[in-house]
Short mmCIF file of C-alpha atoms in Angstrom, two decimals:
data_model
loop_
_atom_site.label_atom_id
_atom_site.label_comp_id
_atom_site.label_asym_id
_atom_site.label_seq_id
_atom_site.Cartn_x
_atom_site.Cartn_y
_atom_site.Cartn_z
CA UNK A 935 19.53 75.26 -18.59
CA UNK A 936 18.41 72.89 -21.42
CA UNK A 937 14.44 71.51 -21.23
CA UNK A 938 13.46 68.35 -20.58
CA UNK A 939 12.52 66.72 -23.51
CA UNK A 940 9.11 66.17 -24.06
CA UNK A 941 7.27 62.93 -23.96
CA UNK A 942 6.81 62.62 -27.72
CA UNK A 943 9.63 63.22 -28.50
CA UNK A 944 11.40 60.85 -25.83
CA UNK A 945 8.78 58.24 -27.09
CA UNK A 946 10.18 59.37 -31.16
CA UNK A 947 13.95 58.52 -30.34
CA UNK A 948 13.03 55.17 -28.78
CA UNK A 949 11.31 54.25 -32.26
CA UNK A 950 14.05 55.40 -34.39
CA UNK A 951 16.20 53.80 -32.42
CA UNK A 952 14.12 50.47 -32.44
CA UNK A 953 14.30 50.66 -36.40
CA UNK A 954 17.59 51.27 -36.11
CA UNK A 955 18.13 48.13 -34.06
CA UNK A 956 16.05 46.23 -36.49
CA UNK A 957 18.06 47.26 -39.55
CA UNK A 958 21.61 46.71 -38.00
CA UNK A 959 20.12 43.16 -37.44
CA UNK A 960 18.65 42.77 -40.95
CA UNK A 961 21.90 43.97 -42.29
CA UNK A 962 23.95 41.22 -39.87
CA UNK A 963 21.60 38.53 -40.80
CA UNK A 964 22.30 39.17 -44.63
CA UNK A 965 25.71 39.25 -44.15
CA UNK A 966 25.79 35.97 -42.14
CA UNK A 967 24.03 34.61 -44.64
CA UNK A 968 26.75 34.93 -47.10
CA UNK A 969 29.63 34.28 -45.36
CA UNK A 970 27.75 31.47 -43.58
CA UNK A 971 30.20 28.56 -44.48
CA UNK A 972 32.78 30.30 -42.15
CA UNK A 973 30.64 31.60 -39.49
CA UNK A 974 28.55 28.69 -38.88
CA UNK A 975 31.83 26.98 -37.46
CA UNK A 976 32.56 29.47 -35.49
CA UNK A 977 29.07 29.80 -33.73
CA UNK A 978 28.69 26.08 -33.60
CA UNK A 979 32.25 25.57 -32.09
CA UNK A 980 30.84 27.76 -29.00
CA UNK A 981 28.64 25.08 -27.76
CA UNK A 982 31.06 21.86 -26.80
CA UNK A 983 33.49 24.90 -25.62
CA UNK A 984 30.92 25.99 -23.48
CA UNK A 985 29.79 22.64 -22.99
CA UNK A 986 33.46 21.55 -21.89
CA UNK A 987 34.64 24.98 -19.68
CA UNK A 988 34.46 23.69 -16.58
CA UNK A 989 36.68 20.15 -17.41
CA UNK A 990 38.96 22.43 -19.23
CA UNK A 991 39.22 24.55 -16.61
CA UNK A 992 39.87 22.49 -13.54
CA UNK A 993 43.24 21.43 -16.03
CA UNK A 994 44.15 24.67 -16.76
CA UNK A 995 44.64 24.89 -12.83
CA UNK A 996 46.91 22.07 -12.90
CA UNK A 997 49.49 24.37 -14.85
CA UNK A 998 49.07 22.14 -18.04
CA UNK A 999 49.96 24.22 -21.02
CA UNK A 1000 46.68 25.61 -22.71
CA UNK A 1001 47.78 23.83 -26.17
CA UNK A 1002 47.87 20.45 -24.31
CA UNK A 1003 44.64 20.93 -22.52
CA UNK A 1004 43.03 21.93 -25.80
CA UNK A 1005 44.69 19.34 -27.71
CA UNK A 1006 43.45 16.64 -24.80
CA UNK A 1007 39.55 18.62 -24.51
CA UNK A 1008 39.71 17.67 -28.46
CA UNK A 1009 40.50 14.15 -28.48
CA UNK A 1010 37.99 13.54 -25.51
CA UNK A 1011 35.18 15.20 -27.50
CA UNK A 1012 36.40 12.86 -30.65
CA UNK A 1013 36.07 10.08 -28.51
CA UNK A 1014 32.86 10.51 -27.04
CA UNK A 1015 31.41 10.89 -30.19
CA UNK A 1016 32.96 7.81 -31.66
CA UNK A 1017 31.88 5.91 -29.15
CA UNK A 1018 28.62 6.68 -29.12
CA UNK A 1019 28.29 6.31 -32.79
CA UNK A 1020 29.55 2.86 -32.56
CA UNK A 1021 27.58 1.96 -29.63
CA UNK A 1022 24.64 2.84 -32.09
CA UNK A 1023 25.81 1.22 -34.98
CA UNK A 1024 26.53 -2.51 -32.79
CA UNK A 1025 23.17 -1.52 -31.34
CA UNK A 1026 21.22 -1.43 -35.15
CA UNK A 1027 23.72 -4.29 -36.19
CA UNK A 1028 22.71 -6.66 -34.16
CA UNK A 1029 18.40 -5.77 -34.20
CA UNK A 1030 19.01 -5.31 -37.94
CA UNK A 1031 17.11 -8.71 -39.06
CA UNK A 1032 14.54 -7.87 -36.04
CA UNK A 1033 14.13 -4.53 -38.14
CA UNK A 1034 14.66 -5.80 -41.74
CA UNK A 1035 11.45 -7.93 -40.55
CA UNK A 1036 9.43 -5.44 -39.17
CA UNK A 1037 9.74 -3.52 -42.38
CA UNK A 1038 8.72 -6.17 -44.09
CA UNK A 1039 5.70 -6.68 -42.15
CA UNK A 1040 4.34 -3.26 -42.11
CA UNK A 1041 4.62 -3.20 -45.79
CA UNK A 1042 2.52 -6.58 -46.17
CA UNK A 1043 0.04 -4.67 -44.22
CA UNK A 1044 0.30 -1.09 -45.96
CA UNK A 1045 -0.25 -3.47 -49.26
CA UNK A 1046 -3.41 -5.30 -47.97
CA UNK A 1047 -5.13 -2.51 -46.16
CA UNK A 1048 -4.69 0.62 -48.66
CA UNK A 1049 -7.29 1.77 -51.49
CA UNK A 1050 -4.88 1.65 -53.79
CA UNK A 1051 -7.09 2.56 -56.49
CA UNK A 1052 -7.52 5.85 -55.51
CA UNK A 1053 -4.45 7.15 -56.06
CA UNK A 1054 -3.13 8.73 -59.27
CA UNK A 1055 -1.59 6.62 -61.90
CA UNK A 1056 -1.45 2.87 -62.41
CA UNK A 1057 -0.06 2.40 -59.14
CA UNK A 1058 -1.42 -1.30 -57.47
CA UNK A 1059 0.53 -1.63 -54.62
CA UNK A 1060 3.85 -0.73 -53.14
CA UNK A 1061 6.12 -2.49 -55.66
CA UNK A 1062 4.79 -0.28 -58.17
CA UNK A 1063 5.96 2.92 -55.54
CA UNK A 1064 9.35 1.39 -55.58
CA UNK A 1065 9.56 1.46 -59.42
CA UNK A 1066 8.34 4.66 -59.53
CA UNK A 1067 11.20 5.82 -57.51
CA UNK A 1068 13.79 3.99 -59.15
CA UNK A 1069 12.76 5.59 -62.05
CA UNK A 1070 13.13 8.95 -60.56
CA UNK A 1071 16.77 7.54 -59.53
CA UNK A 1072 17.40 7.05 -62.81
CA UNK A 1073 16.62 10.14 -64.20
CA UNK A 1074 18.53 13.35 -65.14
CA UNK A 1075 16.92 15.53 -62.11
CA UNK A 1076 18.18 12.65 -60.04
CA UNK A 1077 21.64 12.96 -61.00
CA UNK A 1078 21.52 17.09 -60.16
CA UNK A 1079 19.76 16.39 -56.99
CA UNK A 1080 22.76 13.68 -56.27
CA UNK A 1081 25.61 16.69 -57.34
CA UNK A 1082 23.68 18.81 -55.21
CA UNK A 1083 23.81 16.56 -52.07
CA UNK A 1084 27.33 15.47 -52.80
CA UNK A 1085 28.50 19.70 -52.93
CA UNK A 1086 26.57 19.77 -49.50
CA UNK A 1087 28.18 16.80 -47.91
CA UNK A 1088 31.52 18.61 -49.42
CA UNK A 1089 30.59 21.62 -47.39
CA UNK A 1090 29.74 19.84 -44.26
CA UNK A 1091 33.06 18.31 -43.85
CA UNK A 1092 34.89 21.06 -44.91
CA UNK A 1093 32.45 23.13 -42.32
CA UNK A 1094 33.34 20.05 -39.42
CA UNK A 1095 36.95 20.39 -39.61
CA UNK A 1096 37.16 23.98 -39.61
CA UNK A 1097 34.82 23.28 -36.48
CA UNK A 1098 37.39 21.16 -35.00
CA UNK A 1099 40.68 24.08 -35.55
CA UNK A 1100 38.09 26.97 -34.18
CA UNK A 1101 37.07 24.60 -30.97
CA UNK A 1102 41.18 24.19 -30.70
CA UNK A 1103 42.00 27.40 -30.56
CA UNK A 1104 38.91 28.38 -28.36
CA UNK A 1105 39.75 26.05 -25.77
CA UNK A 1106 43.85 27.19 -26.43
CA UNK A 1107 43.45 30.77 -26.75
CA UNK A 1108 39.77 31.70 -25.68
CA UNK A 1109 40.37 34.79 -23.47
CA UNK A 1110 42.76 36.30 -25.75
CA UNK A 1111 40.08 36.05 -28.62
CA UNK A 1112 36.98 37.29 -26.73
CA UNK A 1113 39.68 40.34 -25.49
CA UNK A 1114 40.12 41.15 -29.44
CA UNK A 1115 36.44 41.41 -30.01
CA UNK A 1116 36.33 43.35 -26.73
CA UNK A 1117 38.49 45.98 -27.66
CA UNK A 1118 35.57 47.06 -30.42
CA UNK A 1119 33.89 48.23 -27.45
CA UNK A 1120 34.06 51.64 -25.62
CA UNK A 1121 35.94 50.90 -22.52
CA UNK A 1122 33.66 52.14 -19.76
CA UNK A 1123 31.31 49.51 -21.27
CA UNK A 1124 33.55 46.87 -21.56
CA UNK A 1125 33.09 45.40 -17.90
CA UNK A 1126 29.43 45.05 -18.38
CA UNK A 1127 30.05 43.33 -21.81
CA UNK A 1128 32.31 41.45 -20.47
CA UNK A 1129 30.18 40.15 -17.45
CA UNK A 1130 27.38 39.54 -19.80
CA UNK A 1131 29.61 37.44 -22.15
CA UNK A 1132 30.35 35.58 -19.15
CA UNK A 1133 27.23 34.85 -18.04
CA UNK A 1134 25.86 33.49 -21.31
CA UNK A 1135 29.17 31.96 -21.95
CA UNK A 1136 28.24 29.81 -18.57
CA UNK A 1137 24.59 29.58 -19.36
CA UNK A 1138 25.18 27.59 -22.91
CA UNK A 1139 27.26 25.31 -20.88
CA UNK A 1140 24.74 24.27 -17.66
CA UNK A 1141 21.84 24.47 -20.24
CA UNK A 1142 23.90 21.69 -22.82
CA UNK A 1143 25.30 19.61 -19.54
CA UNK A 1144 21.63 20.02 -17.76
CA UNK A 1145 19.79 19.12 -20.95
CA UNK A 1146 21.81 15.85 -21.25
CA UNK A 1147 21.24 14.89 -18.18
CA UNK A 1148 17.39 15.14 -18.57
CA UNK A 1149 17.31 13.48 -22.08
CA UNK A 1150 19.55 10.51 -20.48
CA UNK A 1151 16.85 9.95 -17.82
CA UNK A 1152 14.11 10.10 -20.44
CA UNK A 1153 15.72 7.20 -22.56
CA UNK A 1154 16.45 5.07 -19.23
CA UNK A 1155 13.07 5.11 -17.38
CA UNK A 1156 10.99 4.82 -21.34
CA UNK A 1157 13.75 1.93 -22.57
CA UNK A 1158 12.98 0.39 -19.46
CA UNK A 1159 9.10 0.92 -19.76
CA UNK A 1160 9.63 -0.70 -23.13
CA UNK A 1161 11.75 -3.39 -22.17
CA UNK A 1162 8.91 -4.78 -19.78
CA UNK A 1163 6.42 -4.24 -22.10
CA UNK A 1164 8.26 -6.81 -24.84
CA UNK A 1165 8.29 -4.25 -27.25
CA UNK A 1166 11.09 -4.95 -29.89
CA UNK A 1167 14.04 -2.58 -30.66
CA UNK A 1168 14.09 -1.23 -27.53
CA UNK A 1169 17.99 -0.36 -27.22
CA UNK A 1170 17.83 1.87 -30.58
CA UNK A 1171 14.30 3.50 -29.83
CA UNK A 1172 15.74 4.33 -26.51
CA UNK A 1173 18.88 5.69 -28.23
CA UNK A 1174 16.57 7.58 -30.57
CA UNK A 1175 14.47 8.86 -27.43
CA UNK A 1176 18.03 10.41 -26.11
CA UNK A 1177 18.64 12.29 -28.82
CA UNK A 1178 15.11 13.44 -29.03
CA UNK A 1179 15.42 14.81 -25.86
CA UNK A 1180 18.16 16.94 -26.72
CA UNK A 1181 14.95 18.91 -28.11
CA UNK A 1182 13.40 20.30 -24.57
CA UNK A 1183 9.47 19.23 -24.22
CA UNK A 1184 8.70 18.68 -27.61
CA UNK A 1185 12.05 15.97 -28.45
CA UNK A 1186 11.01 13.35 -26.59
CA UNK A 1187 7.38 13.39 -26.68
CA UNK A 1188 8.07 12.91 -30.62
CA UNK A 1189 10.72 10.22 -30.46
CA UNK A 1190 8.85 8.34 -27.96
CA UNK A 1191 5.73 8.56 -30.68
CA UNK A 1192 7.55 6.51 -32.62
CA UNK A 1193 8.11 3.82 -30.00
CA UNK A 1194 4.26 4.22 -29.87
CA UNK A 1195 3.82 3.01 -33.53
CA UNK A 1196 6.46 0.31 -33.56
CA UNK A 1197 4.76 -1.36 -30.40
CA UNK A 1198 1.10 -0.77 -32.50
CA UNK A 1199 2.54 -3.05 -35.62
CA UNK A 1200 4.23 -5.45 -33.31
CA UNK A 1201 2.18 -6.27 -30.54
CA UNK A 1202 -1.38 -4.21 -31.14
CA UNK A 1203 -3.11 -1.28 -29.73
CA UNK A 1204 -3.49 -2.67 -25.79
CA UNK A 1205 0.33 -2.64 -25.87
CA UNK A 1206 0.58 0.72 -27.69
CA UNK A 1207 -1.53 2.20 -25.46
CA UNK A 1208 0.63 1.05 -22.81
CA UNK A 1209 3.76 2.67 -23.96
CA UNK A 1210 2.22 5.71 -25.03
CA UNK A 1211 0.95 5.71 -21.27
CA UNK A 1212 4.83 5.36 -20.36
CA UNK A 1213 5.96 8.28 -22.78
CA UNK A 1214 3.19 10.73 -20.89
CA UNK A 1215 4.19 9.31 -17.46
CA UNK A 1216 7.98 10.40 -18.15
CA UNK A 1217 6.90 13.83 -19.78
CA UNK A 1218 5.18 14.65 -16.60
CA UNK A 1219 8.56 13.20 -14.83
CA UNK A 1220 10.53 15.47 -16.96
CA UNK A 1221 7.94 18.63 -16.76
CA UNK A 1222 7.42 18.60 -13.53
CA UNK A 1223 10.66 17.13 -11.70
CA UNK A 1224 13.61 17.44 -13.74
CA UNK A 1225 13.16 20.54 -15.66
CA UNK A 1226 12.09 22.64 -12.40
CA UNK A 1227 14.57 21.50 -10.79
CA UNK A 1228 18.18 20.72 -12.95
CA UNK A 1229 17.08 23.43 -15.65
CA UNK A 1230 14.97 26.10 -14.04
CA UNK A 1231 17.57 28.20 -12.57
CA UNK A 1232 19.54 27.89 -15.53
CA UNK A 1233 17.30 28.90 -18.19
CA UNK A 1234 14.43 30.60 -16.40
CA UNK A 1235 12.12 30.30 -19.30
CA UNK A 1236 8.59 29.27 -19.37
CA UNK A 1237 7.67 26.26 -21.55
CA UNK A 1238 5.55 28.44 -23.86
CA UNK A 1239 8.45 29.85 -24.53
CA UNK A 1240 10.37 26.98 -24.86
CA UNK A 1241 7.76 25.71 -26.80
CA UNK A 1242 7.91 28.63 -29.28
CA UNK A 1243 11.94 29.02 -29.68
CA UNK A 1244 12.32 25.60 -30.91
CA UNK A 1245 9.40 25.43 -33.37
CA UNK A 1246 11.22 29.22 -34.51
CA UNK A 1247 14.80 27.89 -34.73
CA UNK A 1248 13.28 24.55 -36.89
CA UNK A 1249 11.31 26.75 -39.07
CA UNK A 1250 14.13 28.93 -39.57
CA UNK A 1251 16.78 26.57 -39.46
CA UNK A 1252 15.26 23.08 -39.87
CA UNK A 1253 16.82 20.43 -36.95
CA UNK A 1254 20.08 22.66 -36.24
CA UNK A 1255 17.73 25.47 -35.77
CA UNK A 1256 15.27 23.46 -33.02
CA UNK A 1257 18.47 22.54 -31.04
CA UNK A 1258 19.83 25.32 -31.28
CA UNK A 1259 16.76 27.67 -30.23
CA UNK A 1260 16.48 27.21 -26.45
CA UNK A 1261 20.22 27.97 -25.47
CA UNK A 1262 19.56 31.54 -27.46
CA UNK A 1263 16.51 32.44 -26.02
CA UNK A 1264 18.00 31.87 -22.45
CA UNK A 1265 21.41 33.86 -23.59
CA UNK A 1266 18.63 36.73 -24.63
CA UNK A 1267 17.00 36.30 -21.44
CA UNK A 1268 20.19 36.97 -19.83
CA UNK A 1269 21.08 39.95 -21.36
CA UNK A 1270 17.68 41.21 -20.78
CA UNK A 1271 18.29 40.46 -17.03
CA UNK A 1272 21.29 42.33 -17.53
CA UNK A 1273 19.83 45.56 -19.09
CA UNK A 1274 17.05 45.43 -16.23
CA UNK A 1275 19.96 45.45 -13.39
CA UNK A 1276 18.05 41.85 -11.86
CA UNK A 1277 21.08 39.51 -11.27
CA UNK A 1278 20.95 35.82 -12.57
CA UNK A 1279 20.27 33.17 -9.56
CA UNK A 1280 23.19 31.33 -10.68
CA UNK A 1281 26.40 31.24 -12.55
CA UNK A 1282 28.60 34.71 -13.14
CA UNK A 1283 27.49 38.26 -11.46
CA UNK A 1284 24.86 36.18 -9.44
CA UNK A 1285 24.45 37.31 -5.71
CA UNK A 1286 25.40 34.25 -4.30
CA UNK A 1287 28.80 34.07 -6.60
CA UNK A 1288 29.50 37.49 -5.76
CA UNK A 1289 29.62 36.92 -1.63
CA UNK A 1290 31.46 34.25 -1.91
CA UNK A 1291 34.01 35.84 -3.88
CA UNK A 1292 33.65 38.89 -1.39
CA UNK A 1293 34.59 35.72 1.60
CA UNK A 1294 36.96 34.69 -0.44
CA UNK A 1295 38.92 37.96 -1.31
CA UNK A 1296 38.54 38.74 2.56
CA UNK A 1297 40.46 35.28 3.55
CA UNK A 1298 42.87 35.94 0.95
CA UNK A 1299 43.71 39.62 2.93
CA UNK A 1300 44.17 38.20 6.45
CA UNK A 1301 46.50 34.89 4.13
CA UNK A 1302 49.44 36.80 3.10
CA UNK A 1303 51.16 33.25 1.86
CA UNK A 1304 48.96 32.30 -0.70
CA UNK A 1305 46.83 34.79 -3.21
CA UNK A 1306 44.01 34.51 -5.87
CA UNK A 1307 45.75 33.19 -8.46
CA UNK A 1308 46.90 29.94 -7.20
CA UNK A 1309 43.74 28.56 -6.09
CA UNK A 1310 41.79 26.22 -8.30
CA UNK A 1311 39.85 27.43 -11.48
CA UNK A 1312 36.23 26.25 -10.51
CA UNK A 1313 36.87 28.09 -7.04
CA UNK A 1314 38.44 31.72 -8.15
CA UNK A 1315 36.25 33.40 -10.79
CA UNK A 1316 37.52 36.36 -11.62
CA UNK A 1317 34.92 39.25 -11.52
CA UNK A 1318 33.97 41.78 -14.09
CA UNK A 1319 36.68 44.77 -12.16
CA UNK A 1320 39.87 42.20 -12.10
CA UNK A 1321 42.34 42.99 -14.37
CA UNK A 1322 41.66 39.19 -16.59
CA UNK A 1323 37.95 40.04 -16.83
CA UNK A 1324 35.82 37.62 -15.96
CA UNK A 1325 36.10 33.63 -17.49
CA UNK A 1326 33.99 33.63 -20.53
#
């Protein structure tokens, strides 16, 4: 009979295996890091396909073809985007002299109410700032600093449209591809991977549609709050509050700071206090209403760590990083979960998804005329034994 093994040395696998863990992931990061102009895409074309499952879904039930549903999923994403850009840009258009003068009359006060003097150099105001920098334009560092950010915007278009083909052929072909990277594992595992895919595959999505939702409501209620205050610019600070709170907690509170300072240089601190009253009113709002509820069975993460995901991912990874952070701590969360055998409240493998499939598959027994298949896509989610998989 073989012995037990002993405590220290049960305890002594664990840490090899732990440094073991943290090499492999050293050793991915490093690759990543070099072959980062094609993998980037591919990560970042996970979110709107997450984002987008469950449209794409309900016409994949219709029996469209896949390339027409992808081709259609593509063009509506296009479009959203364009038209929000342009509702923007009409937005700053027609503000822009309210803006242009606003600049101008912060700088009037910047050049009356600074020590000048104490700065460095024989600068006297902020004409002489503005020289300065033109000078730096000017200058051969300049011009390598303006190759340097023309090879980067290079790269980012380059980077967008290969975004564009990988979100195609995810929303075309995305079972077939997760089943390739499926076959690298052994198969008794492959259920559980599978089911864990699916579950962070779904919790990206509700996190991206819940988070918009939230951020939407946080640009209404402080545009309005704005709006009755007479502070000026209110359609593009509320626009800029929106995509602020695309950042959870911190996004918001941050963009609405800066609807504190333009109502402090237009209409003095009473009114600034005001709208900075407005800001904390809808942070509470969004704390203590909307996240609990539209977010908190999603995610199921605390705000501290909320709080320290996103100032990770913008260390790490500057603004991509930050928006990036929350929807990977709650994927690791799930697969924690997962490893711990506690079932997520929501979404794939939960306990209430998995009794209604068991009612479902029941009904479908004593309905000989009509089977699994044929029912919509948001109704029939196949589970982790079917022969499909489940939906990623």
């Amino acid at each position: 009979m073989p012995q037990e093994s002993s405590p220290a040395a049960l305890w002594g696998r664990r840490v090899w295996t732990a440094i073991g863990v943290v090499i492999l992931l050293v050793g991915l990061v490093y690759v990543a890091s070099r072959v980062s102009i094609i993998l980037t895409p591919f990560v970042l074309a996970l979110f709107p396909a997450a984002l987008l499952d469950p449209l794409a879904s309900r016409l994949r039930a219709t029996r469209i073809p896949n390339a027409v549903v992808a081709l259609l999923m593509l063009l509506f994403l296009l479009a959203a985007v364009a038209g929000a850009a342009a509702f923007i840009t009409n937005a700053l258009i027609d503000q822009w002299p309210e803006i242009v003068a606003s600049v101008v009359s912060g700088l009037d006060q910047l050049e009356r109410n600074v020590d000048w003097s104490a700065l460095p150099g024989n600068i006297t105001g902020v004409s002489d700032l503005v020289a300065e920098a033109g000078n730096g334009l000017t200058s051969g560092g300049a011009l390598t600093q303006g190759l340097n950010a023309a090879e980067a915007v290079g790269n980012f278009v380059a980077g967008l449209v290969l975004m564009l083909v990988v979100l195609f052929f995810f929303f075309k072909d995305g079972r077939r591809i997760w089943q390739g990277f499926l076959d690298f594992v052994p198969e008794r595992h492959q259920p559980r991977v599978d089911l864990v895919a699916a579950q962070s595959f779904w919790t990206v999505g509700a996190f991206f549609r819940a988070q918009i939702l939230v951020a939407l409501v946080d640009a209404i209620f402080i545009g309005l709050g704005l709006w009755l205050l007479g502070v000026p610019l209110v359609l593009p600070l509320a626009v800029l509050v929106f995509i602020g709170g695309l950042f959870p907690i911190v996004g918001a509170f941050l963009s609405g700071s800066v609807a504190v300072v333009v109502a402090l240089a237009d209409r003095g601190p009473l009114i600034a206090l005001l709208v900075l009253g407005v800001v904390l009113l809808v942070q509470q709002l969004e704390g203590h209403v909307l996240q609990p509820f539209i977010q908190g069975r999603t995610i199921s993460l605390h705000p501290l760590v909320i709080i320290f995901s996103v100032t990770a991912g913008a260390v790490l990874m500057g603004i991509l990083g930050a928006f990036l952070a929350v929807p990977v701590a709650a994927v690791i969360a799930r697969l924690v979960d997962n490893l711990r055998g506690r079932p997520p409240a929501i979404g794939p493998g939960s306990a209430k998804r998995l009794v209604a499939q068991k009612r479902r598959g029941d009904a479908e027994d004593h309905s000989p005329s009509e089977g699994a298949e044929g029912m919509p896509g948001a109704a029939f989610e196949p589970g982790p034994d079917h022969p499909k998989g489940p939906r990623p």
